[in-house]
Amino acid sequence: MWGKRYLLTVVERDAAPSIDRQHNRIVLSVRPGTTTERREELLDAWYREQVKTAMPPLLKKWEALMNVKSSKVFVQRMKTKWGSCNPTSRAIRLNTDLAKKPPECLEYIVVHELAHLIEPSHNARFVSVMNLFMPKWQHYRDELNNLPVRHEDWDY
């Protein structure tokens, strides 16, 4: 969570599912017999909420600094990208798994996608926009590129 490792502990109890972050654990409480797929769905939804909660102040800050405005921001599970932007509709999508990465990585992706509202492609103008607003952006990009986007198979 936010770049820190937590031990996932699954507790079975006869109550509504819940997720609680404690000191060094994320505790997933589920009813007995809950399938692995359902457990994954619950965790994905929880990570989505973490991004949805962390994103509004970043969006407000950077839209004002960059003098741009997105129309809508979606947070969803994405297998191959950290985010995307449709410059025509001004809609931005953020990967649910950004909640697992350091917080500055979410901020970098927000700035990156907002930069596409100024310059849709990854050309020299885009790079200059990124350099202007977030001079250390390449460090954050490299940090994200060295991390897996998503673990699809946890078999050992």
Short mmCIF file of C-alpha atoms in Angstrom, two decimals:
data_model
loop_
_atom_site.label_atom_id
_atom_site.label_comp_id
_atom_site.label_asym_id
_atom_site.label_seq_id
_atom_site.Cartn_x
_atom_site.Cartn_y
_atom_site.Cartn_z
CA MET A 1 0.00 0.00 0.00
CA TRP A 2 1.47 3.36 -1.12
CA GLY A 3 4.86 1.71 -1.64
CA LYS A 4 5.00 -0.05 1.72
CA ARG A 5 4.82 -3.80 2.12
CA TYR A 6 2.04 -5.19 4.29
CA LEU A 7 1.29 -8.76 5.21
CA LEU A 8 -2.18 -9.72 3.97
CA THR A 9 -4.07 -11.55 6.67
CA VAL A 10 -7.37 -13.20 5.81
CA VAL A 11 -9.82 -13.66 8.67
CA GLU A 12 -12.96 -15.70 8.21
CA ARG A 13 -15.95 -14.61 10.26
CA ASP A 14 -19.70 -14.51 9.88
CA ALA A 15 -20.00 -10.79 9.11
CA ALA A 16 -19.99 -8.48 6.13
CA PRO A 17 -16.62 -8.35 4.32
CA SER A 18 -14.24 -5.61 5.41
CA ILE A 19 -10.65 -4.50 4.92
CA ASP A 20 -8.62 -2.80 7.61
CA ARG A 21 -5.06 -1.50 7.35
CA GLN A 22 -3.17 -2.01 10.58
CA HIS A 23 0.48 -1.38 11.48
CA ASN A 24 2.13 -3.86 9.15
CA ARG A 25 -0.92 -5.79 7.97
CA ILE A 26 -3.89 -5.49 5.69
CA VAL A 27 -6.66 -7.55 7.27
CA LEU A 28 -9.28 -8.91 4.89
CA SER A 29 -12.31 -10.21 6.77
CA VAL A 30 -14.59 -12.47 4.76
CA ARG A 31 -17.32 -14.98 5.41
CA PRO A 32 -16.22 -18.62 5.61
CA GLY A 33 -16.07 -20.22 2.18
CA THR A 34 -15.48 -16.97 0.26
CA THR A 35 -13.78 -17.85 -3.02
CA THR A 36 -10.33 -16.61 -3.99
CA GLU A 37 -11.91 -14.71 -6.87
CA ARG A 38 -14.27 -12.88 -4.52
CA ARG A 39 -11.39 -12.05 -2.17
CA GLU A 40 -9.49 -10.55 -5.13
CA GLU A 41 -12.58 -8.53 -6.12
CA LEU A 42 -12.85 -7.13 -2.60
CA LEU A 43 -9.17 -6.14 -2.56
CA ASP A 44 -9.40 -4.59 -6.04
CA ALA A 45 -12.41 -2.53 -4.97
CA TRP A 46 -10.56 -1.42 -1.83
CA TYR A 47 -7.48 -0.36 -3.82
CA ARG A 48 -9.76 1.51 -6.24
CA GLU A 49 -11.24 3.43 -3.30
CA GLN A 50 -7.76 4.27 -2.02
CA VAL A 51 -6.88 5.86 -5.39
CA LYS A 52 -10.26 7.60 -5.59
CA THR A 53 -9.65 9.11 -2.15
CA ALA A 54 -6.05 10.17 -2.82
CA MET A 55 -6.66 11.58 -6.31
CA PRO A 56 -8.98 14.64 -5.81
CA PRO A 57 -6.48 16.88 -3.97
CA LEU A 58 -3.80 16.00 -6.54
CA LEU A 59 -6.17 16.72 -9.40
CA LYS A 60 -7.23 20.05 -7.88
CA LYS A 61 -3.62 21.10 -7.29
CA TRP A 62 -2.31 20.15 -10.73
CA GLU A 63 -5.30 21.33 -12.77
CA ALA A 64 -4.82 24.76 -11.21
CA LEU A 65 -1.04 24.78 -11.73
CA MET A 66 -1.28 23.53 -15.31
CA ASN A 67 -4.37 25.56 -16.19
CA VAL A 68 -6.25 22.53 -17.53
CA LYS A 69 -9.47 20.78 -16.55
CA SER A 70 -10.37 17.13 -16.92
CA SER A 71 -13.99 16.25 -17.54
CA LYS A 72 -14.04 12.95 -15.66
CA VAL A 73 -11.58 10.68 -13.90
CA PHE A 74 -12.09 6.93 -13.81
CA VAL A 75 -10.21 4.52 -11.59
CA GLN A 76 -10.18 1.00 -12.93
CA ARG A 77 -8.18 -2.18 -13.14
CA MET A 78 -5.70 -1.91 -16.00
CA LYS A 79 -3.34 -4.74 -16.94
CA THR A 80 -0.75 -2.88 -19.01
CA LYS A 81 -0.92 0.86 -18.27
CA TRP A 82 -0.72 3.13 -15.25
CA GLY A 83 -3.13 5.63 -16.78
CA SER A 84 -4.61 7.00 -19.98
CA CYS A 85 -6.12 10.21 -21.26
CA ASN A 86 -8.59 10.96 -24.02
CA PRO A 87 -7.73 14.56 -24.95
CA THR A 88 -10.94 14.94 -26.98
CA SER A 89 -13.32 14.03 -24.15
CA ARG A 90 -10.80 15.20 -21.50
CA ALA A 91 -11.40 11.94 -19.60
CA ILE A 92 -8.60 10.40 -17.56
CA ARG A 93 -8.27 6.80 -16.41
CA LEU A 94 -6.04 5.75 -13.53
CA ASN A 95 -4.93 2.23 -12.68
CA THR A 96 -6.30 0.80 -9.44
CA ASP A 97 -2.86 -0.64 -8.67
CA LEU A 98 -1.38 2.83 -8.27
CA ALA A 99 -2.52 2.48 -4.63
CA LYS A 100 0.21 -0.14 -4.25
CA LYS A 101 2.98 2.16 -5.47
CA PRO A 102 4.66 5.10 -3.70
CA PRO A 103 2.34 8.17 -3.51
CA GLU A 104 4.60 10.27 -5.74
CA CYS A 105 3.94 7.74 -8.53
CA LEU A 106 0.21 8.51 -8.43
CA GLU A 107 1.04 12.21 -8.54
CA TYR A 108 3.35 11.67 -11.53
CA ILE A 109 0.63 9.78 -13.43
CA VAL A 110 -1.93 12.52 -12.68
CA VAL A 111 0.49 15.15 -14.04
CA HIS A 112 1.35 12.95 -17.03
CA GLU A 113 -2.29 12.47 -18.00
CA LEU A 114 -3.12 16.16 -17.47
CA ALA A 115 -0.14 17.04 -19.69
CA HIS A 116 -1.93 15.17 -22.47
CA LEU A 117 -4.66 17.81 -22.28
CA ILE A 118 -1.97 20.29 -23.37
CA GLU A 119 -0.13 17.96 -25.77
CA PRO A 120 -1.82 14.70 -26.83
CA SER A 121 1.32 12.88 -28.01
CA HIS A 122 4.63 12.06 -26.36
CA ASN A 123 6.60 14.49 -28.52
CA ALA A 124 9.17 17.14 -27.55
CA ARG A 125 6.41 19.57 -26.56
CA PHE A 126 4.98 16.99 -24.16
CA VAL A 127 8.44 16.46 -22.62
CA SER A 128 8.86 20.21 -22.19
CA VAL A 129 5.43 20.44 -20.48
CA MET A 130 6.45 17.65 -18.10
CA ASN A 131 9.84 19.27 -17.47
CA LEU A 132 8.14 22.58 -16.70
CA PHE A 133 5.60 21.25 -14.21
CA MET A 134 7.42 18.25 -12.72
CA PRO A 135 11.18 18.44 -13.27
CA LYS A 136 11.81 15.03 -11.61
CA TRP A 137 9.14 13.26 -13.69
CA GLN A 138 11.65 10.92 -15.38
CA HIS A 139 12.74 9.61 -11.98
CA TYR A 140 9.11 8.74 -11.13
CA ARG A 141 8.56 7.22 -14.58
CA ASP A 142 11.65 5.03 -14.14
CA GLU A 143 10.52 4.01 -10.67
CA LEU A 144 7.13 2.91 -12.04
CA ASN A 145 8.67 1.19 -15.06
CA ASN A 146 10.84 -0.89 -12.73
CA LEU A 147 7.77 -2.08 -10.84
CA PRO A 148 5.28 -4.64 -12.17
CA VAL A 149 1.98 -3.14 -13.32
CA ARG A 150 0.00 -6.00 -11.89
CA HIS A 151 0.60 -9.48 -10.51
CA GLU A 152 -1.77 -11.76 -12.37
CA ASP A 153 -0.43 -15.08 -11.16
CA TRP A 154 0.74 -15.52 -7.58
CA ASP A 155 1.62 -19.25 -7.83
CA TYR A 156 5.06 -20.11 -6.51
#
